[in-house]
XYZ file of C-alpha atoms in Angstrom:
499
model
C 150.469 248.834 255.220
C 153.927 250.553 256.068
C 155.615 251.898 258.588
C 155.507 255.527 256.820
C 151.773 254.820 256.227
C 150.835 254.496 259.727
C 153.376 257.348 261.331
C 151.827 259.644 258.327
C 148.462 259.202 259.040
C 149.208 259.750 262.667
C 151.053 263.109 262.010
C 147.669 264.213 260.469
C 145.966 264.504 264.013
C 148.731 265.019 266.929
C 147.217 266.302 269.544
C 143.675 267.448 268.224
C 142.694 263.324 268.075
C 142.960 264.003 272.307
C 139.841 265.504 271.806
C 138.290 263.266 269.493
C 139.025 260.482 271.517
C 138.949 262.122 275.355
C 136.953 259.783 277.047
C 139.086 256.381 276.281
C 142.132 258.530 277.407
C 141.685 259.779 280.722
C 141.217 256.736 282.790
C 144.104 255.407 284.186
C 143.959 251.939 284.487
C 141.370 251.338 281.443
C 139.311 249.710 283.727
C 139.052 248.859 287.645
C 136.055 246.431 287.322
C 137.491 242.494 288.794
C 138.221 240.014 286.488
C 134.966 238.336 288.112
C 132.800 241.503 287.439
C 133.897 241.644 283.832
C 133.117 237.754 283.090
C 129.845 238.214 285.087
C 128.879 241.654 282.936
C 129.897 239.930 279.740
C 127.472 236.343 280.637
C 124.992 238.968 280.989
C 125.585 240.933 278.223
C 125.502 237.475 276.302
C 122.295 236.002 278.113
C 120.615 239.616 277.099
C 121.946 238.982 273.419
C 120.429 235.379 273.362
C 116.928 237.017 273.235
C 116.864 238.573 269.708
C 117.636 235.933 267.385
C 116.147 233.373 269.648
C 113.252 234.806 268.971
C 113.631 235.156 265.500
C 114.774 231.120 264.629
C 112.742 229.392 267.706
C 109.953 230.894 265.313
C 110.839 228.370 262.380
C 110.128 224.956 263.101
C 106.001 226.420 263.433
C 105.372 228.535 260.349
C 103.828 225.431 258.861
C 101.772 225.403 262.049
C 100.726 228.803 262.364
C 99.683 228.846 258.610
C 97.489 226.152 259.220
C 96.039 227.587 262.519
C 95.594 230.795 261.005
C 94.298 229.931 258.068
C 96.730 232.072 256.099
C 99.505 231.704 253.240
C 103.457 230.919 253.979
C 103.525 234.284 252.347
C 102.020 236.295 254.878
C 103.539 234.446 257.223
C 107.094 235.266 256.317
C 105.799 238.902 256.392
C 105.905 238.495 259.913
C 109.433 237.708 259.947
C 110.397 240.568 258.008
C 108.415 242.656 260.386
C 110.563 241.202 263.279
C 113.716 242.158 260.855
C 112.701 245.376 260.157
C 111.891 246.803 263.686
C 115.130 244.581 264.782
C 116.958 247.033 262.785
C 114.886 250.222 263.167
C 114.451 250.230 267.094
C 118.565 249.811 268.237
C 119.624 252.981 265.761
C 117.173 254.895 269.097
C 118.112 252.798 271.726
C 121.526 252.902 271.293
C 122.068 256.496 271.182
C 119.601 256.141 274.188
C 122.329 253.896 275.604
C 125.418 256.041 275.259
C 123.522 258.672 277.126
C 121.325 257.025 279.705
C 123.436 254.300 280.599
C 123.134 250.516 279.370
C 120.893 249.613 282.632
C 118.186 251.679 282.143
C 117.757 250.550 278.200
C 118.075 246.650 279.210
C 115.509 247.070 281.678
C 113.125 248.874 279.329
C 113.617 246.604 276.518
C 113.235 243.612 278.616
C 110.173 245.129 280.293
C 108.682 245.725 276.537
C 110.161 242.235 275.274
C 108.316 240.140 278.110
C 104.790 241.920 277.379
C 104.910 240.706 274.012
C 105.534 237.624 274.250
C 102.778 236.782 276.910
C 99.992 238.963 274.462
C 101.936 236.692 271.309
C 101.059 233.634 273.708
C 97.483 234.252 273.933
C 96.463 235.783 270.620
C 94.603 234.337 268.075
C 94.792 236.307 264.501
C 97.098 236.921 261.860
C 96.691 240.904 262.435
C 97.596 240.437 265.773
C 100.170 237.990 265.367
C 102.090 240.876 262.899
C 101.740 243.697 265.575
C 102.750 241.661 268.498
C 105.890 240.637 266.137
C 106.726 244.046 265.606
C 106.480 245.099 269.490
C 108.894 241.716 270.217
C 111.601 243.194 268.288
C 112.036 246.527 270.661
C 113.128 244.053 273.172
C 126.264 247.010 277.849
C 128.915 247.281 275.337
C 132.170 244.947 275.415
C 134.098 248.305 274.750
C 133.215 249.120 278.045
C 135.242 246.901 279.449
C 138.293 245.656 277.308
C 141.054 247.498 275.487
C 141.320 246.969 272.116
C 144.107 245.021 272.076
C 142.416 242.351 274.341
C 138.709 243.282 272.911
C 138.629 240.084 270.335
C 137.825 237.364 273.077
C 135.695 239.521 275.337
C 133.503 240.084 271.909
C 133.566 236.479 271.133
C 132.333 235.860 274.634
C 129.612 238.294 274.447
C 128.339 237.299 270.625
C 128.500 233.531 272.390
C 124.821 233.885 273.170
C 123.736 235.731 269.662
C 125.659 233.180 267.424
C 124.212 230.175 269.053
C 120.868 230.798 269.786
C 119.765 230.686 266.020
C 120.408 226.656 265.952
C 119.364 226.378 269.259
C 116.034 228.172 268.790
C 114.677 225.957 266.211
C 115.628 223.131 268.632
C 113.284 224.473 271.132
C 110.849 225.630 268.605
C 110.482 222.022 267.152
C 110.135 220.782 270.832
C 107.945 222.534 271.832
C 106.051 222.993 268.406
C 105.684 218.951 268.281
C 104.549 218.301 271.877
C 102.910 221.569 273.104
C 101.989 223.833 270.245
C 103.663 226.907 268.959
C 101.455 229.396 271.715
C 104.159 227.414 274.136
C 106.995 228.982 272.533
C 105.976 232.494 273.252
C 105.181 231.418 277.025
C 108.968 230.257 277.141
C 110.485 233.041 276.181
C 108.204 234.833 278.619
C 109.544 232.843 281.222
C 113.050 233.281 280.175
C 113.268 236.853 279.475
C 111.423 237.072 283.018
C 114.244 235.524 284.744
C 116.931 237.215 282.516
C 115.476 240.686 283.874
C 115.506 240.169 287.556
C 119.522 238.987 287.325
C 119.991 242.781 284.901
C 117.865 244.075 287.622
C 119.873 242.483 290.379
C 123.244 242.220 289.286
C 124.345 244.328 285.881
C 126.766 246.737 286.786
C 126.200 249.840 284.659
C 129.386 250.130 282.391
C 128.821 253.428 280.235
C 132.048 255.582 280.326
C 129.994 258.518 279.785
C 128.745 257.942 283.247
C 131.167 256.456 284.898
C 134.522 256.554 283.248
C 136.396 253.122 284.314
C 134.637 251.738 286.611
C 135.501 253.842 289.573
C 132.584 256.711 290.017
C 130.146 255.213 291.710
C 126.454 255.540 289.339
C 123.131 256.480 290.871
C 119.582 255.590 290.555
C 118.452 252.950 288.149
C 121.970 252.830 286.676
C 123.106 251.373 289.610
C 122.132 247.648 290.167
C 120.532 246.425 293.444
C 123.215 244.226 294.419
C 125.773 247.257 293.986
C 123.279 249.207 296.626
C 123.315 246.275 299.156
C 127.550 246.463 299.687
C 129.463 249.038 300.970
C 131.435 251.563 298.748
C 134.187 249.569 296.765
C 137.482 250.650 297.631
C 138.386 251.480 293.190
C 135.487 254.127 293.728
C 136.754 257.697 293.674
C 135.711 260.551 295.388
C 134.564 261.914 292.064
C 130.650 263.386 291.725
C 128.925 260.498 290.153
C 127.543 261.648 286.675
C 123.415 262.024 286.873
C 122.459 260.961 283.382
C 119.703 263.415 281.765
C 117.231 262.352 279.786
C 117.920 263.489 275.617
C 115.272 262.709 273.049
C 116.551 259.714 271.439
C 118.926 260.817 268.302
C 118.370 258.099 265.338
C 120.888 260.448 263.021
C 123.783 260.020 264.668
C 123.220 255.816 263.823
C 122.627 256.977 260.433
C 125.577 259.271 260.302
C 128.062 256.189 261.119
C 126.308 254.470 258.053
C 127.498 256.999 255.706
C 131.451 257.181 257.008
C 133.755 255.827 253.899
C 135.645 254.027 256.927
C 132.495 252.008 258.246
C 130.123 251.447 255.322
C 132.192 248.859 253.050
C 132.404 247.096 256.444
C 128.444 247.376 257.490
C 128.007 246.260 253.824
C 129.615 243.279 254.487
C 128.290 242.498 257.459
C 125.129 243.031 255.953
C 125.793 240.569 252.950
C 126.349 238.467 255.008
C 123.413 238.360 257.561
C 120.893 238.767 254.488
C 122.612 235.355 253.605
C 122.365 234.013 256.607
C 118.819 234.842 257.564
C 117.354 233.543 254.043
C 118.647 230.238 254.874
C 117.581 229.692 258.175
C 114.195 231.060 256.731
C 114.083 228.643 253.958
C 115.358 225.431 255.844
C 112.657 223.782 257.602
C 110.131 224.363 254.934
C 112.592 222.723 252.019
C 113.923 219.857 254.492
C 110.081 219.435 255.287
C 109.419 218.679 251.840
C 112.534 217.346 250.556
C 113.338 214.635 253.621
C 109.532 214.375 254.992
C 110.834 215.809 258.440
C 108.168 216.841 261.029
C 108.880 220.023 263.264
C 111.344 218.107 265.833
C 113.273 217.010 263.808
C 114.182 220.263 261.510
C 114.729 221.936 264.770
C 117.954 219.374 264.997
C 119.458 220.389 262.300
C 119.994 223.952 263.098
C 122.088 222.146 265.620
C 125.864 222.178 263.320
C 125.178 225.594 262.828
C 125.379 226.541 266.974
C 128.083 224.126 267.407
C 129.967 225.878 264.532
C 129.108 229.289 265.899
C 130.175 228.582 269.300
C 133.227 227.262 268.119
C 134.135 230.111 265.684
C 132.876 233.060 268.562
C 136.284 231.294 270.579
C 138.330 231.139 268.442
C 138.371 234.079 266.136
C 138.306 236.106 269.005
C 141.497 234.231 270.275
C 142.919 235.054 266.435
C 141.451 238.978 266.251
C 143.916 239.229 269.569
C 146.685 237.315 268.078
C 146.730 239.442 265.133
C 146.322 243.007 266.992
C 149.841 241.899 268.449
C 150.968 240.618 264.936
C 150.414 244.070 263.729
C 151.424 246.206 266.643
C 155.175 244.479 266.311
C 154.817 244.792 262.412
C 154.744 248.321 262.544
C 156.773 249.066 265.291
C 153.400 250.295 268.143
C 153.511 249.819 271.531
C 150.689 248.022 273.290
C 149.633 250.007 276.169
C 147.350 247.504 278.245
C 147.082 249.787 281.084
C 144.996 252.464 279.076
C 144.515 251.161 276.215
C 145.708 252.603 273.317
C 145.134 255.443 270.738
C 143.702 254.138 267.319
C 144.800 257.031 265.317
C 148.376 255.919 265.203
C 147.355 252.283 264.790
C 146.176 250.662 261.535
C 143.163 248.905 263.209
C 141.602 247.637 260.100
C 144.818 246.014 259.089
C 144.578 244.091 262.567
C 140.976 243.022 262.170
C 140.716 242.016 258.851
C 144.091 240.419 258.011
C 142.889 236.429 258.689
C 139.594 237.050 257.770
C 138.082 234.203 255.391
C 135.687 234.250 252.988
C 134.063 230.523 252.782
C 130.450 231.382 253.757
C 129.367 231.874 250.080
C 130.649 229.092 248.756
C 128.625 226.778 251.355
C 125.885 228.874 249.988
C 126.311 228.299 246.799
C 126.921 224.328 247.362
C 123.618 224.075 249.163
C 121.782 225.687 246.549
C 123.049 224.000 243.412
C 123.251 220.574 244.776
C 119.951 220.318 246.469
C 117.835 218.918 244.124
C 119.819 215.818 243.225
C 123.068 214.869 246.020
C 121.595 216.574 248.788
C 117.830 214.976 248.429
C 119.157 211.533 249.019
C 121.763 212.806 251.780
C 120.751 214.648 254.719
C 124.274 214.382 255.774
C 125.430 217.101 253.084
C 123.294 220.050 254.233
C 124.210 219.358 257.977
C 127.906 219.605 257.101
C 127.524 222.724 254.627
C 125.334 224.169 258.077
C 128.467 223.598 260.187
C 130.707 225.094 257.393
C 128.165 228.663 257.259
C 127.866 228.469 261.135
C 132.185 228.781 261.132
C 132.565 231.088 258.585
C 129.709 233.673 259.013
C 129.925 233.010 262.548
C 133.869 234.680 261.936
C 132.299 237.333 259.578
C 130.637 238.898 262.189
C 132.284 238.636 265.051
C 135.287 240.635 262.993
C 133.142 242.846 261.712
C 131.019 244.133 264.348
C 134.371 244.341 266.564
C 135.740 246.577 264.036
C 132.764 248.666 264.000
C 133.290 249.448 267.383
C 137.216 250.347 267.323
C 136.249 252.718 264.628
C 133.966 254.583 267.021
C 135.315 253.816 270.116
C 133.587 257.300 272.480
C 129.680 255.922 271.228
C 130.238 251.723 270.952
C 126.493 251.399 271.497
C 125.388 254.111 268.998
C 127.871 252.349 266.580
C 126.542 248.864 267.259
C 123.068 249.796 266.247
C 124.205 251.063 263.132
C 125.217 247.567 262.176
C 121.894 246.167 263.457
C 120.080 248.906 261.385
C 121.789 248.059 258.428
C 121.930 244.103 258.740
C 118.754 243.874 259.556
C 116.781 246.099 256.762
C 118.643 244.639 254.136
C 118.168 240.925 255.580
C 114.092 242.505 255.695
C 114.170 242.748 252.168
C 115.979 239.510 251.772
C 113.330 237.180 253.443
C 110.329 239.701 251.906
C 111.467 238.454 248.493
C 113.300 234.990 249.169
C 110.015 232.886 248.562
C 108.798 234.372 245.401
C 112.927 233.753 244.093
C 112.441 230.498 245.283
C 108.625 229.634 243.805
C 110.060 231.174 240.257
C 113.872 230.094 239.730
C 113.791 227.039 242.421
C 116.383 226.887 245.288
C 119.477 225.795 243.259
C 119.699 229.173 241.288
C 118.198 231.240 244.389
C 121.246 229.834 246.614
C 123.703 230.377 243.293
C 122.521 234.288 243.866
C 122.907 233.962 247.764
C 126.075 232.810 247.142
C 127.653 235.036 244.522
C 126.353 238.316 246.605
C 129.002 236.767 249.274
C 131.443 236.708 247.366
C 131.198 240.084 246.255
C 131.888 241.196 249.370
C 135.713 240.249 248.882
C 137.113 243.152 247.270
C 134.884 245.187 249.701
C 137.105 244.155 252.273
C 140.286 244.766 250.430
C 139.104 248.165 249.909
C 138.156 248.623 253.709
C 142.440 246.736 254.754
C 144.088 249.200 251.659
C 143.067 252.360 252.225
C 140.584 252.391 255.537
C 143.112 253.792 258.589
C 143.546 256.836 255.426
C 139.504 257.591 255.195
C 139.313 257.138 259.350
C 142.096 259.668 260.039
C 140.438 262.281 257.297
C 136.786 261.929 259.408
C 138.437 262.409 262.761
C 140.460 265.249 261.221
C 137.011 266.614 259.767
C 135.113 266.122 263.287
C 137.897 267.973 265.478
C 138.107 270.969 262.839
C 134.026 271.328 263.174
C 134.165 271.171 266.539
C 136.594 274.269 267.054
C 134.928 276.107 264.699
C 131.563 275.651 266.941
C 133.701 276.226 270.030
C 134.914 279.548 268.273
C 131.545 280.694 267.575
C 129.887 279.760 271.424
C 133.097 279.808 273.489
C 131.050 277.993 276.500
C 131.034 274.893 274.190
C 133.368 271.820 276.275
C 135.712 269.255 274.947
């Protein structure tokens, strides 16, 4: 990317990108929230994250169990798990349009309130029907960009994704534990217990951090969007005199997730991300039940050795957000762009997807494809080979995602939450289809040639990358051009139209 790249795609939009990009320009400082309140939001936001693919890998370690108990195949029982997948990807593209409107508060209390039901009618049902339904309604259980600049977004993400990227070994941990000396009707009273405490602290302490609502920090929110700690102190002294913003309730909008999908700029990237999670998700599907038969390991022990995966993940959520920063500088001082760290800066003029994707690495399909091809001869003697590929996937997806979904949201900075849930709607149907399939590849071509095909649809996603670093600041700067001309010719024909 030159110089005469970047200045010419930013000649493109002058001053109409104000308008595209209004509400990340107005606030001056970005945001007023303490360096305490920001840590605090993000635990939060990464205790609240912990939830969704807990549930989905503490799950593992008992499908053996819950076959046996009710008296049903490992088929039907991985139909539950693509349930969970599918409604995991189906229910944020609502919410999170919900969530750019309402506020975050009022959508983590709701899914939370919805999330904790199921689990206690999952703990004390008794029948494969129910068991599916109850899946379903456990996948409806803030936004980073809220909070940090982009040129200081990569750690805050890798922060936040701390509690998503981990909780996939650490579930099975759990699930084996309690699997092995409870049964599997414990895990669901856990995580009723867990999410119970995680929604008095949202209830208690999440400060609500939608711009829409209340810019940077300083308008003071009302009603549910404001937490009950927030109504026990006085008036902050960063709160302005400005009318606090009354959200009103909209009818949920799934198109405008479904839009983002179809944006040149963002679908090579949600196509990788996808890839990737399909990947990931047919593994952790497939591992207890193949080191169960392969290594004679009972449900405790597969639940350990999710465990290199979580180290890896926590590992690689630190760092690479440590390196997405380092190379946002790297790129401002390539091309001559000034980091403004007070407001934050404007995106049109800045080749974003250069910064992002410029140490990305692409190693996760090649510890695919070693799993798959050697585990019928090396890896049946060795358990120690499957344990280190798991720490090489938990690094290297781990890093896939994190750039990836922080990408996302720089490319649609004014609706982050709207623009997460398009990568959860995407990741998650095609990782749906992934498991529905994954034990009929597996009963027909074995798992050395069904973890050769996991592995070569990773790579592919190479040059879909390339594609996204060549020519993607050119197909983001022609959509923003596109939105700002639509929107003054609706403004010309209903002049009472705003921004």
């Amino acid at each position: 990317m030159k110089l005469g790249d970047v200045e010419k795609s930013g000649e493109q939009l002058d001053s109409s990108n104000e308008q595209a990009q209004q509400s990340f320009n107005d606030c001056n400082p970005y945001s007023v929230l303490s360096k305490f309140t920001k840590r605090w939001t993000v635990f939060l936001i990464a205790l609240a994250g912990f939830f969704s693919p807990l549930s989905a890998n503490i799950y593992f370690p008992s499908l053996n169990y819950l076959a046996r108990d009710l008296d049903v195949s490992m088929e039907l029982i991985n139909l539950t798990i693509t349930a969970y997948l599918i409604c995991q990807g189906i229910v944020p593209s609502i919410v999170g349009d919900a969530a750019d409107n309402l506020g975050r508060r009022p959508v983590y209390i709701a899914a939370f309130v919805v999330y904790f039901v199921a689990n206690v009618g999952l703990a004390l049902q008794s029948s494969y029907p129910a068991l599916l339904v109850l899946r379903v309604l456990q996948s409806s259980g803030s936004s980073v960009a809220d909070l940090a600049p982009p040129h200081g977004r990569g750690k805050y993400v890798g922060a936040a994704l701390c509690g998503p990227n981990t909780a996939p070994s650490l579930g099975p941990v759990l699930g084996g534990v309690l699997a092995e000396r409870a049964s599997w009707r414990w895990i669901f009273w856990f995580l009723s217990i867990l999410s119970g405490l995680c929604l008095i602290l949202i209830l208690v302490g999440l400060p609500e951090t939608a711009r829409k609502l209340v810019g940077n920090g300083g308008i003071q929110p009302t009603g549910v969007n404001r937490s009950l700690l927030d109504c026990m102190q006085k008036p902050k002294a960063n709160h302005t005199t400005s009318r606090a913003i009354r959200p009103r309730f909209q009818a949920p909008n799934p198109i405008a997730c479904l839009r983002i999908v179809f944006h040149r700029d963002t679908a090579l990237v949600l196509l990788t991300n996808a890839i990737f999670y399909v990947n990931y998700s047919c593994v952790q599907a497939s591992l207890s039940t193949l080191l169960m038969d392969i290594y004679g390991l009972d449900a405790l022990q597969v639940g350990l050795t999710y465990l290199p995966y979580g180290i890896a993940c926590g590992i690689a959520s630190f760092l690479v957000g440590k390196i997405m920063d380092r190379d946002y500088r790297k790129t401002a001082a390539g091309v001559d762009f000034t980091v403004d760290k007070m407001k934050g800066d404007d995106l049109a003029r800045f080749p974003i997807e250069v910064a992002r994707l410029r140490s990305i690495g692409q190693g996760g399909e090649t510890s695919h494809t070693l799993f798959g091809r050697r585990k019928t001869n090396y890896l049946a003697k060795h358990l120690a080979a499957p344990l280190i590929l798991q720490f090489i996937c938990g690094l290297t997806v781990t890093g896939t995602f994190n750039v990836c979904n922080t990408l996302i949201v720089d490319l649609h900075p004014d609706r982050p939450a709207t623009a997460s849930a398009a990568v959860s709607i995407t990741r998650c149907s095609a990782a749906a289809i992934g498991v529905s399939v994954l034990q009929f590849i597996l009963d027909g071509r074995g798992p050395g040639w069904t973890f050769t095909l996991f592995g070569a649809l990773g790579a592919s996603t190479a040059p879909l990358l390339w594609m996204e670093y060549r020519w993607g600041m050119q197909w983001r700067t022609e959509r923003l051009a596109k939105m700002v001309k639509a929107m003054k010719e609706r403004k010309e024909r209903d002049p009472e139209i705003k921004g």
